[in-house]
Each structure stands twice: as C-alpha cells, then as structure tokens.
PDB file of C-alpha atoms in Angstrom:
ATOM      1  CA  ILE A 958     131.325  93.480  99.761  1.00  0.00           C
ATOM      2  CA  GLU A 959     128.617  92.965  97.132  1.00  0.00           C
ATOM      3  CA  ARG A 960     126.353  95.523  98.808  1.00  0.00           C
ATOM      4  CA  ARG A 961     129.149  98.087  99.033  1.00  0.00           C
ATOM      5  CA  LEU A 962     130.203  97.624  95.410  1.00  0.00           C
ATOM      6  CA  ALA A 963     126.604  97.969  94.230  1.00  0.00           C
ATOM      7  CA  GLY A 964     126.219 101.055  96.367  1.00  0.00           C
ATOM      8  CA  GLU A 965     129.238 102.707  94.762  1.00  0.00           C
ATOM      9  CA  SER A 966     128.002 102.550  91.181  1.00  0.00           C
ATOM     10  CA  ALA A 967     128.813 105.859  89.457  1.00  0.00           C
ATOM     11  CA  GLN A 968     125.784 105.846  87.138  1.00  0.00           C
ATOM     12  CA  PRO A 969     122.048 105.500  87.885  1.00  0.00           C
ATOM     13  CA  GLU A 970     121.645 102.372  85.811  1.00  0.00           C
ATOM     14  CA  GLY A 971     121.073  98.638  86.053  1.00  0.00           C
ATOM     15  CA  VAL A 972     118.489  96.449  87.748  1.00  0.00           C
ATOM     16  CA  LEU A 973     116.817  97.827  90.875  1.00  0.00           C
ATOM     17  CA  ARG A 974     114.972  95.138  92.827  1.00  0.00           C
ATOM     18  CA  ILE A 975     111.863  96.431  94.591  1.00  0.00           C
ATOM     19  CA  SER A 976     109.730  94.499  97.070  1.00  0.00           C
ATOM     20  CA  SER A 977     106.111  95.487  97.682  1.00  0.00           C
ATOM     21  CA  ALA A 978     102.566  94.144  97.788  1.00  0.00           C
ATOM     22  CA  ASP A 979     100.960  93.719  94.368  1.00  0.00           C
ATOM     23  CA  TRP A 980      98.256  96.363  94.924  1.00  0.00           C
ATOM     24  CA  PHE A 981     100.840  98.864  96.156  1.00  0.00           C
ATOM     25  CA  ALA A 982     102.980  98.311  93.076  1.00  0.00           C
ATOM     26  CA  CYS A 983      99.952  98.674  90.772  1.00  0.00           C
ATOM     27  CA  TYR A 984      98.174 101.657  92.281  1.00  0.00           C
ATOM     28  CA  VAL A 985     100.749 103.600  94.320  1.00  0.00           C
ATOM     29  CA  LEU A 986     104.222 102.783  93.052  1.00  0.00           C
ATOM     30  CA  ALA A 987     103.468 102.625  89.304  1.00  0.00           C
ATOM     31  CA  PRO A 988     103.368 106.429  88.768  1.00  0.00           C
ATOM     32  CA  VAL A 989     106.657 106.718  90.683  1.00  0.00           C
ATOM     33  CA  LEU A 990     108.268 104.040  88.517  1.00  0.00           C
ATOM     34  CA  LYS A 991     107.009 105.764  85.370  1.00  0.00           C
ATOM     35  CA  GLU A 992     108.627 109.022  86.479  1.00  0.00           C
ATOM     36  CA  LEU A 993     111.798 107.126  87.396  1.00  0.00           C
ATOM     37  CA  GLY A 994     111.968 105.647  83.897  1.00  0.00           C
ATOM     38  CA  GLN A 995     111.496 109.047  82.275  1.00  0.00           C
ATOM     39  CA  ARG A 996     114.250 110.644  84.331  1.00  0.00           C
ATOM     40  CA  TYR A 997     116.654 107.703  84.410  1.00  0.00           C
ATOM     41  CA  PRO A 998     116.036 105.462  81.381  1.00  0.00           C
ATOM     42  CA  LEU A 999     119.044 103.227  82.168  1.00  0.00           C
ATOM     43  CA  ILE A1000     117.491 102.025  85.434  1.00  0.00           C
ATOM     44  CA  ALA A1001     115.546  98.763  85.034  1.00  0.00           C
ATOM     45  CA  PRO A1002     113.125  98.349  87.960  1.00  0.00           C
ATOM     46  CA  GLU A1003     112.255  94.775  88.914  1.00  0.00           C
ATOM     47  CA  VAL A1004     109.159  94.585  91.125  1.00  0.00           C
ATOM     48  CA  ILE A1005     108.943  91.501  93.346  1.00  0.00           C
ATOM     49  CA  ALA A1006     105.284  91.526  94.378  1.00  0.00           C
ATOM     50  CA  GLY A1007     104.060  89.683  97.443  1.00  0.00           C
ATOM     51  CA  HIS A1008     103.804  89.699 101.237  1.00  0.00           C
ATOM     52  CA  ARG A1009     107.097  87.958 101.960  1.00  0.00           C
ATOM     53  CA  LEU A1010     109.405  90.134 104.077  1.00  0.00           C
ATOM     54  CA  PHE A1011     112.581  89.990 102.012  1.00  0.00           C
ATOM     55  CA  ASP A1012     116.021  90.034 103.642  1.00  0.00           C
ATOM     56  CA  LEU A1013     117.512  93.352 102.597  1.00  0.00           C
ATOM     57  CA  ALA A1014     120.862  92.457 104.175  1.00  0.00           C
ATOM     58  CA  ARG A1015     121.185  89.495 101.808  1.00  0.00           C
ATOM     59  CA  ARG A1016     120.016  91.628  98.851  1.00  0.00           C
ATOM     60  CA  ASP A1017     116.886  89.572  98.265  1.00  0.00           C
ATOM     61  CA  ALA A1018     115.646  93.045  97.306  1.00  0.00           C
ATOM     62  CA  ASP A1019     117.372  96.413  97.158  1.00  0.00           C
ATOM     63  CA  ILE A1020     114.491  98.449  98.570  1.00  0.00           C
ATOM     64  CA  ALA A1021     111.184  97.470 100.156  1.00  0.00           C
ATOM     65  CA  PHE A1022     107.822  99.145 100.673  1.00  0.00           C
ATOM     66  CA  ARG A1023     105.523  97.584 103.274  1.00  0.00           C
ATOM     67  CA  ILE A1024     102.933  98.208 105.979  1.00  0.00           C
ATOM     68  CA  VAL A1025     105.053  96.496 108.659  1.00  0.00           C
ATOM     69  CA  PRO A1026     107.728  98.698 110.281  1.00  0.00           C
ATOM     70  CA  PHE A1027     111.335  97.633 109.808  1.00  0.00           C
ATOM     71  CA  THR A1028     113.043  96.244 112.912  1.00  0.00           C
ATOM     72  CA  GLU A1029     116.106  94.650 111.313  1.00  0.00           C
ATOM     73  CA  PRO A1030     119.513  96.167 112.186  1.00  0.00           C
ATOM     74  CA  ASP A1031     121.364  98.315 109.633  1.00  0.00           C
ATOM     75  CA  ILE A1032     118.149  99.154 107.736  1.00  0.00           C
ATOM     76  CA  VAL A1033     117.547 102.774 106.791  1.00  0.00           C
ATOM     77  CA  HIS A1034     113.802 103.299 106.907  1.00  0.00           C
ATOM     78  CA  ARG A1035     111.136 105.952 107.093  1.00  0.00           C
ATOM     79  CA  LYS A1036     107.352 106.241 107.111  1.00  0.00           C
ATOM     80  CA  LEU A1037     106.207 107.569 103.749  1.00  0.00           C
ATOM     81  CA  THR A1038     102.523 108.153 104.377  1.00  0.00           C
ATOM     82  CA  THR A1039      99.339 106.792 105.934  1.00  0.00           C
ATOM     83  CA  LEU A1040      96.840 105.354 103.453  1.00  0.00           C
ATOM     84  CA  SER A1041      93.098 105.531 104.039  1.00  0.00           C
ATOM     85  CA  TYR A1042      90.972 102.369 103.755  1.00  0.00           C
ATOM     86  CA  GLY A1043      87.292 101.912 103.012  1.00  0.00           C
ATOM     87  CA  VAL A1044      84.542  99.302 102.830  1.00  0.00           C
ATOM     88  CA  TYR A1045      83.538  98.415  99.273  1.00  0.00           C
ATOM     89  CA  ALA A1046      80.666  96.568  97.633  1.00  0.00           C
ATOM     90  CA  ALA A1047      79.731  95.869  94.036  1.00  0.00           C
ATOM     91  CA  VAL A1048      77.895  98.608  92.162  1.00  0.00           C
ATOM     92  CA  GLY A1049      74.157  97.838  92.117  1.00  0.00           C
ATOM     93  CA  LEU A1050      74.078  95.847  95.347  1.00  0.00           C
ATOM     94  CA  PRO A1051      72.182  97.293  98.322  1.00  0.00           C
ATOM     95  CA  ASP A1052      73.909  98.548 101.435  1.00  0.00           C
ATOM     96  CA  PRO A1053      74.676  95.808 103.979  1.00  0.00           C
ATOM     97  CA  ALA A1054      72.278  95.267 106.872  1.00  0.00           C
ATOM     98  CA  PRO A1055      73.426  97.047 110.053  1.00  0.00           C
ATOM     99  CA  GLN A1056      74.655  93.832 111.685  1.00  0.00           C
ATOM    100  CA  GLY A1057      75.597  92.137 108.424  1.00  0.00           C
ATOM    101  CA  GLU A1058      72.751  89.618 108.274  1.00  0.00           C
ATOM    102  CA  GLY A1059      73.208  87.496 105.166  1.00  0.00           C
ATOM    103  CA  LEU A1060      76.361  89.391 104.211  1.00  0.00           C
ATOM    104  CA  GLY A1061      79.518  87.790 102.855  1.00  0.00           C
ATOM    105  CA  LEU A1062      82.918  89.107 103.933  1.00  0.00           C
ATOM    106  CA  ILE A1063      85.994  89.132 101.719  1.00  0.00           C
ATOM    107  CA  THR A1064      89.079  89.333 103.922  1.00  0.00           C
ATOM    108  CA  MET A1065      92.765  88.591 104.156  1.00  0.00           C
ATOM    109  CA  SER A1066      94.043  85.020 104.477  1.00  0.00           C
ATOM    110  CA  ILE A1067      94.592  83.325 107.844  1.00  0.00           C
ATOM    111  CA  ALA A1068      98.210  84.524 108.028  1.00  0.00           C
ATOM    112  CA  GLN A1069      96.964  88.131 107.896  1.00  0.00           C
ATOM    113  CA  ALA A1070      93.821  87.595 110.000  1.00  0.00           C
ATOM    114  CA  HIS A1071      95.276  89.819 112.729  1.00  0.00           C
ATOM    115  CA  TYR A1072      95.364  92.894 110.474  1.00  0.00           C
ATOM    116  CA  PRO A1073      93.408  95.812 112.010  1.00  0.00           C
ATOM    117  CA  ASP A1074      91.078  96.132 109.022  1.00  0.00           C
ATOM    118  CA  VAL A1075      90.143  92.427 109.165  1.00  0.00           C
ATOM    119  CA  LEU A1076      89.234  92.657 112.847  1.00  0.00           C
ATOM    120  CA  TRP A1077      87.382  95.924 112.232  1.00  0.00           C
ATOM    121  CA  LEU A1078      85.286  94.388 109.416  1.00  0.00           C
ATOM    122  CA  GLN A1079      84.339  91.380 111.523  1.00  0.00           C
ATOM    123  CA  GLN A1080      83.319  93.618 114.424  1.00  0.00           C
ATOM    124  CA  ARG A1081      81.413  95.987 112.149  1.00  0.00           C
ATOM    125  CA  TYR A1082      79.288  93.148 110.722  1.00  0.00           C
ATOM    126  CA  PRO A1083      79.143  90.529 113.509  1.00  0.00           C
ATOM    127  CA  LEU A1084      76.384  88.470 111.844  1.00  0.00           C
ATOM    128  CA  ALA A1085      78.164  88.219 108.491  1.00  0.00           C
ATOM    129  CA  ARG A1086      80.246  85.230 107.472  1.00  0.00           C
ATOM    130  CA  THR A1087      83.555  85.035 105.639  1.00  0.00           C
ATOM    131  CA  VAL A1088      83.003  83.789 102.087  1.00  0.00           C
ATOM    132  CA  PHE A1089      86.394  84.426 100.495  1.00  0.00           C
ATOM    133  CA  THR A1090      89.969  85.088 101.636  1.00  0.00           C
ATOM    134  CA  SER A1091      93.143  86.030  99.801  1.00  0.00           C
ATOM    135  CA  SER A1092      96.495  87.553 100.673  1.00  0.00           C
ATOM    136  CA  SER A1093      96.101  89.727  97.551  1.00  0.00           C
ATOM    137  CA  ARG A1094      94.095  92.927  97.856  1.00  0.00           C
ATOM    138  CA  THR A1095      93.860  93.005  94.066  1.00  0.00           C
ATOM    139  CA  ILE A1096      92.096  89.633  94.010  1.00  0.00           C
ATOM    140  CA  GLN A1097      89.835  90.726  96.861  1.00  0.00           C
ATOM    141  CA  ALA A1098      88.843  93.797  94.857  1.00  0.00           C
ATOM    142  CA  ARG A1099      88.022  91.685  91.814  1.00  0.00           C
ATOM    143  CA  MET A1100      85.855  89.268  93.790  1.00  0.00           C
ATOM    144  CA  CYS A1101      84.128  92.189  95.497  1.00  0.00           C
ATOM    145  CA  ALA A1102      83.338  93.799  92.130  1.00  0.00           C
ATOM    146  CA  MET A1103      81.797  90.491  91.024  1.00  0.00           C
ATOM    147  CA  GLY A1104      79.330  90.690  93.942  1.00  0.00           C
ATOM    148  CA  GLN A1105      80.880  88.023  96.146  1.00  0.00           C
ATOM    149  CA  GLY A1106      80.706  90.191  99.271  1.00  0.00           C
ATOM    150  CA  VAL A1107      82.087  93.338 100.881  1.00  0.00           C
ATOM    151  CA  ALA A1108      85.788  94.012 101.355  1.00  0.00           C
ATOM    152  CA  VAL A1109      88.035  96.480 103.115  1.00  0.00           C
ATOM    153  CA  LEU A1110      90.479  97.911 100.589  1.00  0.00           C
ATOM    154  CA  PRO A1111      92.974 100.762 100.421  1.00  0.00           C
ATOM    155  CA  ARG A1112      91.114 103.750  98.977  1.00  0.00           C
ATOM    156  CA  VAL A1113      93.794 104.214  96.319  1.00  0.00           C
ATOM    157  CA  LEU A1114      92.902 100.719  95.073  1.00  0.00           C
ATOM    158  CA  GLY A1115      89.151 100.543  95.655  1.00  0.00           C
ATOM    159  CA  ASP A1116      88.417 103.961  94.157  1.00  0.00           C
ATOM    160  CA  GLN A1117      90.066 102.942  90.869  1.00  0.00           C
ATOM    161  CA  VAL A1118      88.561  99.480  90.353  1.00  0.00           C
ATOM    162  CA  PRO A1119      85.541  99.488  88.013  1.00  0.00           C
ATOM    163  CA  GLY A1120      82.397  98.020  89.508  1.00  0.00           C
ATOM    164  CA  LEU A1121      83.138  98.981  93.120  1.00  0.00           C
ATOM    165  CA  ARG A1122      81.425 101.568  95.276  1.00  0.00           C
ATOM    166  CA  LEU A1123      82.371 102.915  98.683  1.00  0.00           C
ATOM    167  CA  VAL A1124      80.041 101.907 101.538  1.00  0.00           C
ATOM    168  CA  ASP A1125      79.418 104.364 104.402  1.00  0.00           C
ATOM    169  CA  PRO A1126      82.430 106.676 104.006  1.00  0.00           C
ATOM    170  CA  GLN A1127      81.512 108.336 107.315  1.00  0.00           C
ATOM    171  CA  ASP A1128      82.649 105.241 109.245  1.00  0.00           C
ATOM    172  CA  PRO A1129      85.954 104.173 107.671  1.00  0.00           C
ATOM    173  CA  PRO A1130      88.167 101.314 108.842  1.00  0.00           C
ATOM    174  CA  PRO A1131      91.617 102.101 110.260  1.00  0.00           C
ATOM    175  CA  GLY A1132      94.288 103.210 107.797  1.00  0.00           C
ATOM    176  CA  ARG A1133      97.782 101.772 107.491  1.00  0.00           C
ATOM    177  CA  ASP A1134     101.224 103.344 107.513  1.00  0.00           C
ATOM    178  CA  ILE A1135     103.516 102.751 104.533  1.00  0.00           C
ATOM    179  CA  TRP A1136     107.212 102.225 105.288  1.00  0.00           C
ATOM    180  CA  MET A1137     110.198 102.334 102.932  1.00  0.00           C
ATOM    181  CA  GLY A1138     113.510 100.687 103.803  1.00  0.00           C
ATOM    182  CA  TYR A1139     116.884  99.626 102.423  1.00  0.00           C
ATOM    183  CA  HIS A1140     120.211  98.420 103.821  1.00  0.00           C
ATOM    184  CA  GLN A1141     122.539 101.193 104.945  1.00  0.00           C
ATOM    185  CA  ASP A1142     125.331  99.890 102.672  1.00  0.00           C
ATOM    186  CA  MET A1143     123.085 100.673  99.687  1.00  0.00           C
ATOM    187  CA  ARG A1144     122.472 104.313 100.533  1.00  0.00           C
ATOM    188  CA  GLN A1145     125.052 105.463  97.953  1.00  0.00           C
ATOM    189  CA  MET A1146     123.491 103.402  95.140  1.00  0.00           C
ATOM    190  CA  ASP A1147     122.399 106.040  92.644  1.00  0.00           C
ATOM    191  CA  SER A1148     119.395 104.131  91.285  1.00  0.00           C
ATOM    192  CA  LEU A1149     118.135 103.392  94.799  1.00  0.00           C
ATOM    193  CA  ARG A1150     118.546 106.982  95.911  1.00  0.00           C
ATOM    194  CA  ALA A1151     116.706 108.155  92.811  1.00  0.00           C
ATOM    195  CA  LEU A1152     113.724 105.927  93.595  1.00  0.00           C
ATOM    196  CA  ALA A1153     113.772 106.740  97.314  1.00  0.00           C
ATOM    197  CA  ASP A1154     113.775 110.479  96.593  1.00  0.00           C
ATOM    198  CA  LEU A1155     110.935 110.185  94.069  1.00  0.00           C
ATOM    199  CA  ALA A1156     108.873 107.976  96.382  1.00  0.00           C
ATOM    200  CA  SER A1157     109.368 110.411  99.240  1.00  0.00           C
ATOM    201  CA  SER A1158     108.256 113.389  97.149  1.00  0.00           C
ATOM    202  CA  MET A1159     105.423 111.732  95.206  1.00  0.00           C
ATOM    203  CA  ILE A1160     103.987 109.368  97.831  1.00  0.00           C
ATOM    204  CA  GLY A1161     105.037 111.200 100.963  1.00  0.00           C
ATOM    205  CA  SER A1162     103.271 114.363  99.818  1.00  0.00           C
ATOM    206  CA  ALA A1163     100.136 112.541  98.572  1.00  0.00           C
TER     207      ALA A1163
END
C-alpha cells in the first residue's frame, strides 16, 4: 500500500531515495542529479552510498544503480551503459615491470575479490602483491594517487582524480555494465520517473 500511494503522487516532489556506489554517485550520477534539481526543484534526492544491495520491495531505496543485474521479482530494470575501466598509477612513478616485480596492488576487499577487474589485475601482474584493499573505489583512487600502488578504476573516476595517470591504455581491464532498477509499484512515482528518464538519456547515451 505504501509503495502504491508513493507511486501515485501527483507532483514531482519529496524525498527520492537513491542507492549506488559512492564513486558512481560522485562521478556519474552527480551531473544527473544537478539537472534533476534544476528541472524539478521540489525533489530532494537522498543518496545512500555503498555496496549493500537494498531491498527495493521494502522501500529501503526507491531506485538503485549497480553493476550487479537485478534478479528480484517485480523489479523494473534496464542496462544503462557499459563503463570502461583502466589501470592507474600515481603521476611521476615509473611504469610497472612486465610481471609486476616489486609492485603493490590496490584492489577490492575480500567480499569483492571475485570481481573481473580484480582477477584481471592479479593475472596481469602475477609477481605483484596486494598492499591495500577497500570496498570503495574512491578510497582506492586516493591511495593510488599517493603512490601506494596501482589500481583498476572506472575511467570516469580515474581520469578525473588529480595525481593519477593511465597505465597502458592499449591493454585495458574488462568493463562493467551499469544497471538501474526500481519496484514496479513505483513506476508511476513522478520523481522516480523524472530521474529514470534523465539517467537513461544522460548516462545511457554517454
């Protein structure tokens, strides 16, 4: 009942709860949210940043953006785009040795150790060792810029962080698909539809 009532709001206004990773909110979603605010000033976006997969049926969030496809029933979802990734090192540091001798790796935490880019980085530099892990790409980027090691980052993040440079762009790691989803009962919610349409046009065409 709560979902249906929220979905029948006549005006695009009120709090809109958005779930996404912190880096995605900062470097991909922020321009969309700025445009949303300019067009619909009564909508108050609330970004819940993190890797937790929120329960959209229970309205833990109204709409979610993530790299994991949605499999839950009653979820309206679509692939927005595929983001390119790259290997980054601090500006001023030499290129890594071919096998990674003496190289430090900055990767995802144990819970995300199965991610394709983590496995790719470990295979690319088999003699390197992991020196730092975090579930936050933003923190990884910061540690990489401080010279702690090399990291695989989304290009949209790594290309904008001062102090980072792209390593060997001719041999990039695998990219990741970005999915958007919300519960079907919320499809008539004006604020949600406004964000979904903007995200589809601004991110989907990027």
